[in-house]
Amino acid sequence: MSLSLTSKCNMFRRLGDVTLHRTRQLHQLAAQLTSIPQNNMPAPAPGAPLLDCAPSATPALIGGGWSLLSVRHKVRNYFPKPREHKRLKFTWEERIKTEGGRSILMRRILKGKYFIAHPPSMLPHWPHREY
């Protein structure tokens, strides 16, 4: 079942309207949360134990909302990046050197491929080449 262009546009327009409405509601709610005074708790009775169970600020305001997201993975620094060796191995210069590489380049040119080979890098080259 194929939708016409106008029905797709109307569907996206309605989706955008709903999203905009929800965003406005969230902004209004955030404004209400920030305008709530913190000292609105009644004073305890003179002989009652002092227990402060009220939060000092809402969790969404402490970290700007990002504090609600848990960190599941630590940041990893992998170098060289995955496929870096492959990218350096199949550059234009490396393909031109061999007959098989030249045939691959010609085949990709004849097919009209936009990316014929991986671009050369400013990083150290494939292990068999000098720096």
Backbone as JSON Lines, residues from 0, in Angstrom:
{"i":0,"aa":"M","n":[0.84,-1.16,0.0],"ca":[0.0,0.0,0.0],"c":[0.9,1.23,0.0]}
{"i":1,"aa":"S","n":[0.8,2.02,-1.03],"ca":[1.64,3.19,-1.17],"c":[0.85,4.45,-0.82]}
{"i":2,"aa":"L","n":[1.47,5.31,-0.04],"ca":[0.83,6.58,0.31],"c":[1.23,7.63,-0.71]}
{"i":3,"aa":"S","n":[0.31,8.53,-1.0],"ca":[0.63,9.61,-1.92],"c":[1.5,10.64,-1.2]}
{"i":4,"aa":"L","n":[2.08,11.53,-1.98],"ca":[2.98,12.53,-1.42],"c":[2.24,13.48,-0.48]}
{"i":5,"aa":"T","n":[1.01,13.86,-0.83],"ca":[0.27,14.78,0.03],"c":[-0.11,14.11,1.35]}
{"i":6,"aa":"S","n":[-0.47,12.83,1.31],"ca":[-0.82,12.16,2.56],"c":[0.4,11.99,3.46]}
{"i":7,"aa":"K","n":[1.58,11.76,2.84],"ca":[2.81,11.68,3.64],"c":[3.13,13.02,4.27]}
{"i":8,"aa":"C","n":[2.95,14.11,3.5],"ca":[3.22,15.44,4.04],"c":[2.26,15.76,5.18]}
{"i":9,"aa":"N","n":[0.98,15.4,5.01],"ca":[0.0,15.65,6.07],"c":[0.34,14.84,7.32]}
{"i":10,"aa":"M","n":[0.8,13.6,7.12],"ca":[1.16,12.76,8.25],"c":[2.34,13.38,9.02]}
{"i":11,"aa":"F","n":[3.37,13.84,8.3],"ca":[4.51,14.46,8.95],"c":[4.14,15.78,9.6]}
{"i":12,"aa":"R","n":[3.22,16.53,8.99],"ca":[2.78,17.79,9.56],"c":[2.06,17.54,10.89]}
{"i":13,"aa":"R","n":[1.18,16.52,10.91],"ca":[0.48,16.18,12.15],"c":[1.47,15.71,13.22]}
{"i":14,"aa":"L","n":[2.44,14.92,12.81],"ca":[3.46,14.45,13.75],"c":[4.26,15.62,14.32]}
{"i":15,"aa":"G","n":[4.59,16.58,13.47],"ca":[5.31,17.76,13.93],"c":[4.48,18.59,14.88]}
{"i":16,"aa":"D","n":[3.16,18.71,14.62],"ca":[2.29,19.47,15.51],"c":[2.21,18.81,16.88]}
{"i":17,"aa":"V","n":[2.08,17.48,16.9],"ca":[2.02,16.76,18.18],"c":[3.33,16.94,18.94]}
{"i":18,"aa":"T","n":[4.45,16.84,18.25],"ca":[5.75,16.99,18.9],"c":[5.9,18.4,19.46]}
{"i":19,"aa":"L","n":[5.49,19.4,18.7],"ca":[5.58,20.78,19.16],"c":[4.7,21.0,20.39]}
{"i":20,"aa":"H","n":[3.5,20.42,20.38],"ca":[2.59,20.55,21.52],"c":[3.19,19.92,22.77]}
{"i":21,"aa":"R","n":[3.77,18.73,22.63],"ca":[4.39,18.04,23.77],"c":[5.6,18.83,24.29]}
{"i":22,"aa":"T","n":[6.37,19.42,23.38],"ca":[7.53,20.21,23.79],"c":[7.08,21.42,24.59]}
{"i":23,"aa":"R","n":[6.02,22.09,24.15],"ca":[5.49,23.23,24.9],"c":[5.02,22.81,26.28]}
{"i":24,"aa":"Q","n":[4.36,21.65,26.36],"ca":[3.9,21.16,27.66],"c":[5.08,20.91,28.59]}
{"i":25,"aa":"L","n":[6.16,20.33,28.05],"ca":[7.34,20.06,28.87],"c":[7.98,21.35,29.36]}
{"i":26,"aa":"H","n":[8.04,22.38,28.49],"ca":[8.61,23.66,28.9],"c":[7.76,24.31,29.99]}
{"i":27,"aa":"Q","n":[6.44,24.21,29.87],"ca":[5.57,24.77,30.91],"c":[5.77,24.03,32.23]}
{"i":28,"aa":"L","n":[5.9,22.71,32.17],"ca":[6.12,21.93,33.38],"c":[7.45,22.28,34.03]}
{"i":29,"aa":"A","n":[8.49,22.46,33.21],"ca":[9.8,22.84,33.74],"c":[9.74,24.22,34.39]}
{"i":30,"aa":"A","n":[8.99,25.15,33.79],"ca":[8.84,26.48,34.38],"c":[8.12,26.4,35.72]}
{"i":31,"aa":"Q","n":[7.12,25.53,35.82],"ca":[6.41,25.37,37.08],"c":[7.32,24.76,38.15]}
{"i":32,"aa":"L","n":[8.15,23.8,37.76],"ca":[9.05,23.17,38.72],"c":[10.09,24.15,39.24]}
{"i":33,"aa":"T","n":[10.59,25.01,38.38],"ca":[11.61,25.96,38.81],"c":[11.02,27.08,39.65]}
{"i":34,"aa":"S","n":[9.72,27.34,39.51],"ca":[9.11,28.44,40.27],"c":[8.59,28.0,41.63]}
{"i":35,"aa":"I","n":[8.67,26.7,41.97],"ca":[8.2,26.22,43.27],"c":[9.2,26.66,44.34]}
{"i":36,"aa":"P","n":[8.76,27.38,45.37],"ca":[9.7,27.77,46.43],"c":[10.15,26.54,47.22]}
{"i":37,"aa":"Q","n":[11.4,26.57,47.67],"ca":[11.97,25.42,48.37],"c":[11.53,25.36,49.83]}
{"i":38,"aa":"N","n":[11.2,26.49,50.43],"ca":[10.85,26.53,51.85],"c":[9.34,26.55,52.04]}
{"i":39,"aa":"N","n":[8.63,25.64,51.41],"ca":[7.19,25.61,51.54],"c":[6.73,24.56,52.55]}
{"i":40,"aa":"M","n":[7.65,23.96,53.28],"ca":[7.29,22.95,54.27],"c":[6.91,23.66,55.58]}
{"i":41,"aa":"P","n":[5.86,23.19,56.25],"ca":[5.5,23.8,57.54],"c":[6.55,23.47,58.6]}
{"i":42,"aa":"A","n":[6.66,24.34,59.58],"ca":[7.64,24.14,60.66],"c":[7.17,22.98,61.54]}
{"i":43,"aa":"P","n":[8.09,22.12,62.02],"ca":[7.69,21.0,62.88],"c":[7.26,21.51,64.26]}
{"i":44,"aa":"A","n":[6.53,20.65,64.94],"ca":[6.1,20.98,66.31],"c":[7.32,21.11,67.21]}
{"i":45,"aa":"P","n":[7.22,21.86,68.3],"ca":[8.4,22.1,69.14],"c":[9.07,20.85,69.68]}
{"i":46,"aa":"G","n":[8.35,19.79,70.0],"ca":[8.98,18.6,70.57],"c":[9.19,17.48,69.57]}
{"i":47,"aa":"A","n":[8.84,17.68,68.3],"ca":[8.93,16.62,67.3],"c":[10.37,16.44,66.84]}
{"i":48,"aa":"P","n":[10.76,15.18,66.46],"ca":[12.12,14.98,65.94],"c":[12.27,15.64,64.57]}
{"i":49,"aa":"L","n":[13.46,16.11,64.3],"ca":[13.7,16.81,63.03],"c":[14.11,15.79,61.97]}
{"i":50,"aa":"L","n":[13.25,15.57,61.01],"ca":[13.54,14.69,59.88],"c":[13.29,15.46,58.6]}
{"i":51,"aa":"D","n":[14.32,15.65,57.82],"ca":[14.16,16.38,56.56],"c":[14.06,15.37,55.43]}
{"i":52,"aa":"C","n":[12.84,14.99,55.08],"ca":[12.63,14.01,54.01],"c":[12.35,14.68,52.68]}
{"i":53,"aa":"A","n":[12.16,15.98,52.67],"ca":[11.84,16.68,51.42],"c":[13.12,16.86,50.61]}
{"i":54,"aa":"P","n":[13.06,16.6,49.32],"ca":[14.25,16.81,48.48],"c":[14.55,18.29,48.34]}
{"i":55,"aa":"S","n":[15.82,18.62,48.28],"ca":[16.2,20.03,48.15],"c":[15.96,20.54,46.74]}
{"i":56,"aa":"A","n":[16.02,19.69,45.75],"ca":[15.74,20.09,44.37],"c":[15.27,18.85,43.63]}
{"i":57,"aa":"T","n":[14.54,19.06,42.58],"ca":[14.06,17.92,41.8],"c":[15.22,17.32,41.02]}
{"i":58,"aa":"P","n":[15.23,16.01,40.77],"ca":[16.36,15.38,40.06],"c":[16.57,15.96,38.67]}
{"i":59,"aa":"A","n":[15.49,16.39,38.01],"ca":[15.64,16.91,36.65],"c":[16.37,18.23,36.65]}
{"i":60,"aa":"L","n":[16.32,18.97,37.78],"ca":[16.97,20.27,37.81],"c":[18.43,20.18,38.22]}
{"i":61,"aa":"I","n":[18.81,19.12,38.91],"ca":[20.18,19.01,39.41],"c":[21.17,18.89,38.25]}
{"i":62,"aa":"G","n":[20.94,17.96,37.37],"ca":[21.87,17.77,36.27],"c":[21.3,18.2,34.94]}
{"i":63,"aa":"G","n":[20.24,18.96,34.95],"ca":[19.63,19.4,33.7],"c":[18.96,18.26,32.96]}
{"i":64,"aa":"G","n":[18.56,17.21,33.65],"ca":[17.92,16.09,32.98],"c":[18.89,14.98,32.62]}
{"i":65,"aa":"W","n":[20.17,15.33,32.45],"ca":[21.17,14.32,32.08],"c":[21.49,13.43,33.27]}
{"i":66,"aa":"S","n":[21.21,13.9,34.48],"ca":[21.51,13.08,35.65],"c":[20.59,11.87,35.74]}
{"i":67,"aa":"L","n":[19.48,11.89,35.01],"ca":[18.56,10.77,35.05],"c":[19.05,9.6,34.2]}
{"i":68,"aa":"L","n":[19.97,9.87,33.29],"ca":[20.49,8.82,32.43],"c":[21.65,8.11,33.12]}
{"i":69,"aa":"S","n":[21.63,6.81,33.12],"ca":[22.73,6.08,33.74],"c":[23.84,5.87,32.72]}
{"i":70,"aa":"V","n":[25.04,5.85,33.21],"ca":[26.19,5.62,32.34],"c":[26.4,4.12,32.27]}
{"i":71,"aa":"R","n":[26.21,3.56,31.11],"ca":[26.3,2.11,30.98],"c":[27.69,1.64,30.57]}
{"i":72,"aa":"H","n":[28.41,2.47,29.84],"ca":[29.71,2.05,29.34],"c":[30.71,3.18,29.55]}
{"i":73,"aa":"K","n":[31.93,2.81,29.83],"ca":[32.96,3.84,29.93],"c":[33.46,4.17,28.53]}
{"i":74,"aa":"V","n":[34.1,5.3,28.39],"ca":[34.61,5.73,27.1],"c":[35.89,4.96,26.82]}
{"i":75,"aa":"R","n":[35.97,4.4,25.65],"ca":[37.15,3.63,25.26],"c":[37.89,4.39,24.17]}
{"i":76,"aa":"N","n":[39.19,4.32,24.21],"ca":[40.01,4.98,23.21],"c":[40.75,3.91,22.43]}
{"i":77,"aa":"Y","n":[40.17,3.46,21.35],"ca":[40.8,2.46,20.51],"c":[41.54,3.16,19.38]}
{"i":78,"aa":"F","n":[42.82,2.97,19.31],"ca":[43.57,3.47,18.17],"c":[44.56,2.4,17.76]}
{"i":79,"aa":"P","n":[44.72,2.06,16.53],"ca":[43.96,2.62,15.42],"c":[42.5,2.19,15.48]}
{"i":80,"aa":"K","n":[41.66,3.0,14.88],"ca":[40.23,2.7,14.87],"c":[40.0,1.39,14.13]}
{"i":81,"aa":"P","n":[38.88,0.74,14.4],"ca":[38.58,-0.46,13.63],"c":[38.57,-0.13,12.14]}
{"i":82,"aa":"R","n":[39.08,-0.98,11.35],"ca":[39.16,-0.84,9.89],"c":[40.22,0.18,9.45]}
{"i":83,"aa":"E","n":[41.01,0.71,10.39],"ca":[42.04,1.69,10.01],"c":[43.09,1.03,9.12]}
{"i":84,"aa":"H","n":[43.48,-0.2,9.47],"ca":[44.48,-0.89,8.65],"c":[43.93,-1.15,7.26]}
{"i":85,"aa":"K","n":[42.65,-1.52,7.19],"ca":[42.05,-1.79,5.88],"c":[41.97,-0.5,5.07]}
{"i":86,"aa":"R","n":[41.65,0.61,5.75],"ca":[41.54,1.88,5.04],"c":[42.9,2.3,4.48]}
{"i":87,"aa":"L","n":[43.96,2.07,5.25],"ca":[45.29,2.44,4.78],"c":[45.79,1.46,3.72]}
{"i":88,"aa":"K","n":[45.33,0.23,3.78],"ca":[45.8,-0.79,2.85],"c":[45.24,-0.57,1.46]}
{"i":89,"aa":"F","n":[44.03,-0.04,1.35],"ca":[43.37,0.06,0.06],"c":[43.24,1.5,-0.41]}
{"i":90,"aa":"T","n":[44.29,2.29,-0.26],"ca":[44.27,3.66,-0.78],"c":[44.52,3.62,-2.29]}
{"i":91,"aa":"W","n":[44.36,4.77,-2.92],"ca":[44.57,4.9,-4.37],"c":[46.0,4.48,-4.73]}
{"i":92,"aa":"E","n":[46.97,4.95,-3.94],"ca":[48.37,4.65,-4.25],"c":[48.66,3.16,-4.17]}
{"i":93,"aa":"E","n":[48.07,2.49,-3.19],"ca":[48.3,1.06,-3.05],"c":[47.62,0.28,-4.17]}
{"i":94,"aa":"R","n":[46.46,0.72,-4.63],"ca":[45.77,0.03,-5.72],"c":[46.52,0.18,-7.04]}
{"i":95,"aa":"I","n":[47.1,1.36,-7.26],"ca":[47.8,1.63,-8.53],"c":[49.04,0.75,-8.68]}
{"i":96,"aa":"K","n":[49.66,0.34,-7.58],"ca":[50.94,-0.38,-7.63],"c":[50.84,-1.75,-8.3]}
{"i":97,"aa":"T","n":[49.72,-2.45,-8.14],"ca":[49.63,-3.81,-8.65],"c":[48.64,-3.89,-9.81]}
{"i":98,"aa":"E","n":[48.8,-4.92,-10.6],"ca":[47.9,-5.11,-11.75],"c":[46.47,-5.39,-11.28]}
{"i":99,"aa":"G","n":[46.34,-6.21,-10.24],"ca":[45.0,-6.5,-9.71],"c":[44.34,-5.25,-9.14]}
{"i":100,"aa":"G","n":[45.13,-4.41,-8.49],"ca":[44.59,-3.17,-7.95],"c":[44.13,-2.24,-9.05]}
{"i":101,"aa":"R","n":[44.92,-2.18,-10.14],"ca":[44.53,-1.33,-11.28],"c":[43.25,-1.84,-11.92]}
{"i":102,"aa":"S","n":[43.07,-3.16,-11.98],"ca":[41.83,-3.69,-12.56],"c":[40.63,-3.37,-11.65]}
{"i":103,"aa":"I","n":[40.84,-3.39,-10.35],"ca":[39.76,-3.02,-9.43],"c":[39.37,-1.56,-9.63]}
{"i":104,"aa":"L","n":[40.39,-0.69,-9.72],"ca":[40.11,0.73,-9.94],"c":[39.36,0.95,-11.25]}
{"i":105,"aa":"M","n":[39.79,0.27,-12.32],"ca":[39.13,0.44,-13.62],"c":[37.69,-0.06,-13.56]}
{"i":106,"aa":"R","n":[37.48,-1.18,-12.9],"ca":[36.13,-1.71,-12.79],"c":[35.22,-0.74,-12.04]}
{"i":107,"aa":"R","n":[35.73,-0.14,-10.98],"ca":[34.91,0.81,-10.21],"c":[34.66,2.09,-11.0]}
{"i":108,"aa":"I","n":[35.63,2.52,-11.78],"ca":[35.43,3.7,-12.63],"c":[34.37,3.42,-13.68]}
{"i":109,"aa":"L","n":[34.45,2.25,-14.32],"ca":[33.48,1.92,-15.36],"c":[32.07,1.75,-14.79]}
{"i":110,"aa":"K","n":[31.97,1.3,-13.56],"ca":[30.65,1.18,-12.94],"c":[30.09,2.53,-12.53]}
{"i":111,"aa":"G","n":[30.93,3.56,-12.51],"ca":[30.47,4.88,-12.13],"c":[30.44,5.11,-10.63]}
{"i":112,"aa":"K","n":[31.26,4.39,-9.91],"ca":[31.29,4.56,-8.45],"c":[31.87,5.93,-8.1]}
{"i":113,"aa":"Y","n":[31.28,6.57,-7.11],"ca":[31.75,7.89,-6.7],"c":[33.02,7.76,-5.87]}
{"i":114,"aa":"F","n":[33.07,6.77,-4.98],"ca":[34.26,6.51,-4.19],"c":[35.01,5.35,-4.83]}
{"i":115,"aa":"I","n":[36.13,5.64,-5.44],"ca":[36.88,4.61,-6.16],"c":[37.8,3.86,-5.2]}
{"i":116,"aa":"A","n":[38.46,4.58,-4.3],"ca":[39.35,3.96,-3.33],"c":[39.31,4.78,-2.06]}
{"i":117,"aa":"H","n":[39.85,4.21,-0.98],"ca":[39.91,4.95,0.27],"c":[40.88,6.11,0.12]}
{"i":118,"aa":"P","n":[40.57,7.25,0.72],"ca":[41.48,8.39,0.6],"c":[42.76,8.15,1.38]}
{"i":119,"aa":"P","n":[43.87,8.75,0.94],"ca":[45.11,8.6,1.7],"c":[44.98,9.3,3.05]}
{"i":120,"aa":"S","n":[45.8,8.88,4.0],"ca":[45.69,9.39,5.35],"c":[46.93,10.18,5.72]}
{"i":121,"aa":"M","n":[46.79,11.06,6.71],"ca":[47.94,11.76,7.25],"c":[48.6,10.92,8.35]}
{"i":122,"aa":"L","n":[47.97,9.82,8.72],"ca":[48.51,8.94,9.74],"c":[49.63,8.09,9.14]}
{"i":123,"aa":"P","n":[50.4,7.4,9.98],"ca":[51.43,6.51,9.43],"c":[50.83,5.49,8.48]}
{"i":124,"aa":"H","n":[51.56,5.21,7.42],"ca":[51.01,4.37,6.36],"c":[51.04,2.9,6.75]}
{"i":125,"aa":"W","n":[50.51,2.11,5.86],"ca":[50.46,0.67,6.03],"c":[51.87,0.17,6.34]}
{"i":126,"aa":"P","n":[52.05,-0.86,7.15],"ca":[53.37,-1.22,7.69],"c":[54.48,-1.39,6.67]}
{"i":127,"aa":"H","n":[54.18,-1.77,5.43],"ca":[55.28,-2.01,4.51],"c":[55.78,-0.74,3.83]}
{"i":128,"aa":"R","n":[55.23,0.43,4.21],"ca":[55.68,1.68,3.6],"c":[56.42,2.54,4.62]}
{"i":129,"aa":"E","n":[57.29,3.41,4.12],"ca":[58.02,4.31,5.0],"c":[57.07,5.41,5.5]}
{"i":130,"aa":"Y","n":[57.45,6.05,6.58],"ca":[56.66,7.15,7.12],"c":[56.89,8.4,6.32]}
